[in-house]
């Protein structure tokens, strides 16, 4: 039967930038290397074993874990699938929510040619499976040619979604398919070191530490099969979301459960997920529009509970401020630290002349929130006990980490119109706050402008989707 040969991936699939070491190596970790075996040479040999494999299968998962997170359901553990199946006629990948399947079929009239069918979709109910979009490519190829896998991963949206995952695209693909797997690690500056053996599932494994620039990997290798059972990975750059959080002791690892080069004696029934029902077949994925604006925008709510709370706590009403921000901190302490840092950068801006009639109310009884407010302009930020404004919080549907911007309504007593509702607080959403206040100050009907802008985004999405849909 025709064989499915695979072309090397041109992308660097598993080097993640902006990281810290995933494991601190003490002198006791360092082991005497196996006789006459160099760690770098051993790792090259491992990758050669992958390159000659005619079958490979795993149930891989990438795991981000914080110190002390022992329970699987802990909110300090994040996991995602990162599994690969490869045989002469099929490549199947489950990476985060992405699903990719490539099949080779013989041509009945020409035994030197095979048909290649590629399908990809996103298994995520929260986006209606990426609005039901299913990417399809098909082409004919000589049996002796390798599959042009860069073509499979050429779609911009698919590639971006894989790259945005905890560990980037599945590194197994590079081990199996690249001419020079993980070539970026094999440089003159890279340090290869044997570590003391350790066990997974009662199997003792070799361990090789690879340090390249500021990145460190640890490969756990079965000495008998050369299968990689675990890879300790550098942490990704969490950017703004990680600001103010000490993640120096967090770990990121790829667990290659059930990894094997041995095909089963009988072909099992396929368990690969099915594409969404009633799919929209496309030649290229079209980025989805953002979620619709909150239905709260434009509504009028009573600010009496807030006015009473401020009067009771500080002896002064909120009156005199045209724009009111009501914000609730995240429940998780590390997330709250990043949330506070975002606000500490924003409040001096809100206290500046262009926004001097704006005030922030933090609905919180947390000590760290109280301490963070010290030294900040009292006219710009206040702390409010949650019990005093419970009704307003419910009206604004203010979950942990969310915020709402209101404009005091002239001549309507203690009422305010909702101008903006955000489910998270970060640099992007705070930029939205500044922009909306400027628009409101300029006399723009903010609610109407937001809806018009969103309608235009949806129309553009629909047009682009029609262009990409297959007939």
XYZ file of N, CA, C and O in Angstrom, residues 251-335:
340
model
N 6.260 25.181 37.113
C 6.834 24.231 36.155
C 5.888 24.045 34.982
O 4.670 24.114 35.123
N 6.498 23.804 33.831
C 5.753 23.486 32.620
C 6.371 22.216 32.047
O 7.585 22.160 31.830
N 5.555 21.215 31.829
C 6.099 19.954 31.332
C 5.138 19.305 30.357
O 3.921 19.507 30.422
N 5.707 18.530 29.466
C 4.938 17.733 28.517
C 5.009 16.284 28.968
O 6.094 15.703 29.031
N 3.863 15.709 29.325
C 3.786 14.315 29.735
C 3.317 13.491 28.549
O 2.183 13.659 28.072
N 4.189 12.611 28.063
C 3.865 11.803 26.893
C 3.386 10.433 27.347
O 4.091 9.417 27.243
N 2.174 10.428 27.867
C 1.585 9.205 28.393
C 1.327 8.218 27.258
O 0.914 8.590 26.165
N 1.575 6.949 27.552
C 1.307 5.852 26.603
C 2.088 5.991 25.305
O 1.694 5.434 24.278
N 3.193 6.725 25.304
C 3.977 6.885 24.085
C 4.539 5.534 23.645
O 5.036 4.755 24.465
N 4.468 5.267 22.339
C 4.944 3.989 21.831
C 5.318 4.103 20.357
O 4.730 4.885 19.617
N 6.327 3.302 19.974
C 6.655 3.114 18.568
C 6.050 1.822 18.023
O 6.183 1.535 16.833
N 5.395 1.069 18.882
C 4.912 -0.261 18.519
C 3.451 -0.200 18.083
O 2.571 0.118 18.885
N 3.154 -0.497 16.832
C 1.745 -0.486 16.408
C 0.987 -1.625 17.067
O 1.569 -2.668 17.401
N -0.314 -1.464 17.278
C -1.112 -2.533 17.880
C -1.235 -3.715 16.927
O -1.105 -3.573 15.704
N -1.477 -4.881 17.486
C -1.602 -6.094 16.657
C -2.810 -6.024 15.739
O -2.804 -6.565 14.640
N -3.862 -5.362 16.206
C -5.060 -5.166 15.381
C -5.402 -3.684 15.387
O -5.303 -3.016 16.427
N -5.785 -3.167 14.245
C -6.110 -1.746 14.149
C -7.319 -1.421 15.006
O -8.407 -1.976 14.781
N -7.173 -0.554 16.003
C -8.316 -0.202 16.846
C -9.279 0.723 16.123
O -8.921 1.379 15.142
N -10.507 0.746 16.594
C -11.485 1.689 16.040
C -11.036 3.115 16.336
O -10.509 3.401 17.412
N -11.216 3.994 15.379
C -10.763 5.372 15.550
C -11.545 6.067 16.656
O -12.774 5.974 16.733
N -10.813 6.740 17.527
C -11.444 7.537 18.588
C -11.200 9.027 18.362
O -11.451 9.826 19.250
N -10.690 9.375 17.175
C -10.404 10.779 16.902
C -11.709 11.561 16.857
O -12.698 11.105 16.283
N -11.745 12.746 17.473
C -12.992 13.518 17.511
C -13.525 13.823 16.115
O -12.775 13.982 15.154
N -14.834 13.922 16.034
C -15.480 14.248 14.766
C -15.614 15.765 14.623
O -15.743 16.489 15.610
N -15.592 16.253 13.378
C -15.815 17.687 13.160
C -17.220 18.086 13.611
O -18.091 17.237 13.810
N -17.453 19.370 13.787
C -18.787 19.819 14.213
C -19.852 19.476 13.178
O -19.579 19.366 11.982
N -21.072 19.308 13.658
C -22.184 19.063 12.759
C -22.485 20.329 11.957
O -22.250 21.447 12.408
N -23.013 20.140 10.766
C -23.321 21.251 9.860
C -22.123 22.207 9.738
O -22.228 23.402 10.030
N -20.984 21.661 9.323
C -19.777 22.489 9.264
C -19.833 23.518 8.142
O -20.526 23.345 7.144
N -19.091 24.585 8.333
C -18.866 25.569 7.288
C -17.485 25.277 6.711
O -16.461 25.613 7.321
N -17.451 24.611 5.566
C -16.187 24.190 4.980
C -15.475 25.399 4.379
O -16.053 26.120 3.559
N -14.221 25.599 4.780
C -13.482 26.782 4.338
C -12.100 26.373 3.828
O -11.539 25.357 4.229
N -11.565 27.199 2.944
C -10.206 26.993 2.447
C -9.192 27.678 3.352
O -7.993 27.397 3.276
N -9.657 28.589 4.200
C -8.804 29.256 5.196
C -9.690 29.687 6.356
O -10.811 30.174 6.147
N -9.194 29.493 7.573
C -9.955 29.933 8.738
C -10.092 31.451 8.735
O -9.143 32.177 8.395
N -11.270 31.921 9.127
C -11.525 33.352 9.251
C -11.593 33.697 10.731
O -12.371 33.088 11.470
N -10.774 34.626 11.210
C -10.814 34.983 12.640
C -12.216 35.385 13.076
O -12.922 36.106 12.363
N -12.613 34.900 14.243
C -13.957 35.191 14.739
C -14.060 36.631 15.227
O -13.080 37.202 15.725
N -15.229 37.225 15.109
C -15.429 38.544 15.728
C -15.414 38.396 17.241
O -15.633 37.297 17.767
N -15.147 39.456 17.963
C -15.176 39.373 19.430
C -16.594 39.125 19.919
O -17.561 39.258 19.151
N -16.754 38.753 21.177
C -18.110 38.598 21.718
C -18.878 39.905 21.608
O -18.283 40.990 21.583
N -20.198 39.841 21.519
C -20.983 41.073 21.403
C -20.847 41.937 22.654
O -20.526 41.430 23.737
N -21.077 43.232 22.519
C -21.006 44.113 23.696
C -22.012 43.673 24.752
O -23.055 43.089 24.443
N -21.689 43.948 25.979
C -22.603 43.612 27.064
C -23.952 44.293 26.851
O -24.016 45.467 26.466
N -25.017 43.556 27.114
C -26.358 44.142 26.984
C -26.621 45.193 28.058
O -27.617 45.915 28.000
N -25.715 45.298 29.020
C -25.868 46.334 30.051
C -25.544 47.724 29.519
O -25.998 48.730 30.074
N -24.732 47.790 28.457
C -24.288 49.085 27.952
C -25.486 49.908 27.494
O -26.335 49.439 26.730
N -25.558 51.137 27.997
C -26.676 52.026 27.690
C -27.768 52.007 28.735
O -28.630 52.898 28.742
N -27.755 51.010 29.629
C -28.806 50.935 30.652
C -28.535 51.929 31.785
O -27.398 52.304 32.053
N -29.612 52.300 32.463
C -29.532 53.174 33.626
C -29.663 52.334 34.897
O -30.536 51.468 34.983
N -28.756 52.554 35.852
C -28.812 51.827 37.124
C -28.770 52.833 38.267
O -28.257 53.951 38.115
N -29.304 52.418 39.401
C -29.314 53.285 40.576
C -27.961 53.246 41.271
O -27.417 52.172 41.543
N -27.434 54.440 41.571
C -26.174 54.549 42.295
C -26.383 54.862 43.769
O -25.421 55.156 44.486
N -27.645 54.798 44.216
C -27.931 55.120 45.613
C -27.129 54.249 46.588
O -26.573 54.770 47.568
N -27.046 52.911 46.369
C -26.246 52.100 47.311
C -24.799 52.564 47.399
O -24.212 52.577 48.485
N -24.224 52.977 46.274
C -22.844 53.437 46.274
C -22.725 54.765 47.008
O -21.799 54.976 47.808
N -23.684 55.666 46.756
C -23.657 56.965 47.423
C -23.774 56.796 48.935
O -23.068 57.455 49.713
N -24.651 55.892 49.364
C -24.829 55.659 50.799
C -23.580 55.033 51.416
O -23.179 55.385 52.529
N -22.935 54.112 50.675
C -21.737 53.453 51.198
C -20.605 54.449 51.375
O -19.912 54.453 52.398
N -20.412 55.320 50.398
C -19.340 56.302 50.486
C -19.630 57.294 51.596
O -18.743 57.699 52.352
N -20.887 57.718 51.727
C -21.261 58.648 52.782
C -21.003 58.026 54.146
O -20.500 58.680 55.057
N -21.327 56.749 54.308
C -21.159 56.081 55.590
C -19.685 55.896 55.935
O -19.277 56.065 57.080
N -18.860 55.594 54.917
C -17.459 55.286 55.177
C -16.574 56.521 55.249
O -15.640 56.588 56.027
N -16.872 57.538 54.416
C -15.945 58.648 54.294
C -16.577 60.014 54.551
O -15.877 61.017 54.527
N -17.867 60.049 54.777
C -18.523 61.309 55.048
C -18.636 62.211 53.846
O -18.823 63.413 53.972
N -18.511 61.649 52.658
C -18.619 62.459 51.436
C -19.261 61.627 50.351
O -19.029 60.440 50.248
N -20.084 62.260 49.521
C -20.723 61.567 48.431
C -19.791 61.511 47.220
O -18.789 62.212 47.146
N -20.156 60.686 46.264
C -19.386 60.565 45.032
C -19.678 61.705 44.080
O -19.039 61.870 43.065
N -20.695 62.507 44.418
C -21.138 63.552 43.509
C -19.992 64.496 43.162
O -19.121 64.777 43.974
N -20.027 65.019 41.952
C -18.946 65.850 41.442
C -18.056 65.075 40.496
O -17.213 65.656 39.821
N -18.252 63.759 40.461
C -17.523 62.921 39.525
C -18.468 62.498 38.413
O -19.504 61.882 38.655
N -18.110 62.815 37.203
C -18.969 62.502 36.072
C -18.901 61.032 35.683
O -19.867 60.467 35.172
N -17.720 60.394 35.898
C -17.505 59.009 35.458
C -17.078 58.164 36.644
O -16.163 58.538 37.398
N -17.752 57.053 36.811
C -17.520 56.173 37.961
C -17.114 54.788 37.459
O -17.802 54.198 36.618
N -16.022 54.294 37.980
C -15.565 52.939 37.679
C -15.783 52.071 38.911
O -15.327 52.414 40.004
N -16.492 50.980 38.733
C -16.735 50.041 39.829
C -16.018 48.744 39.463
O -16.280 48.163 38.400
N -15.106 48.309 40.326
C -14.255 47.169 39.996
C -14.203 46.184 41.149
O -14.196 46.584 42.321
N -14.168 44.904 40.815
C -14.052 43.837 41.808
C -12.759 43.064 41.566
O -12.446 42.727 40.420
N -11.982 42.782 42.621
C -10.714 42.073 42.429
C -10.915 40.581 42.193
O -11.940 40.016 42.577
N -9.946 39.919 41.550
C -10.011 38.454 41.428
C -9.931 37.793 42.795
O -9.391 38.361 43.748
N -10.448 36.598 42.882
C -10.409 35.854 44.141
C -9.038 35.245 44.396
O -8.602 35.138 45.542
N -8.345 34.846 43.314
C -7.067 34.163 43.443
C -5.962 35.177 43.742
O -5.791 36.146 43.001
N -5.181 34.991 44.833
C -4.147 35.975 45.192
C -3.152 36.292 44.084
O -2.855 37.475 43.859
N -2.582 35.298 43.349
C -1.656 35.672 42.269
C -2.323 36.513 41.188
O -1.727 37.476 40.690
N -3.568 36.165 40.831
C -4.284 36.967 39.829
C -4.584 38.366 40.360
O -4.570 39.345 39.615
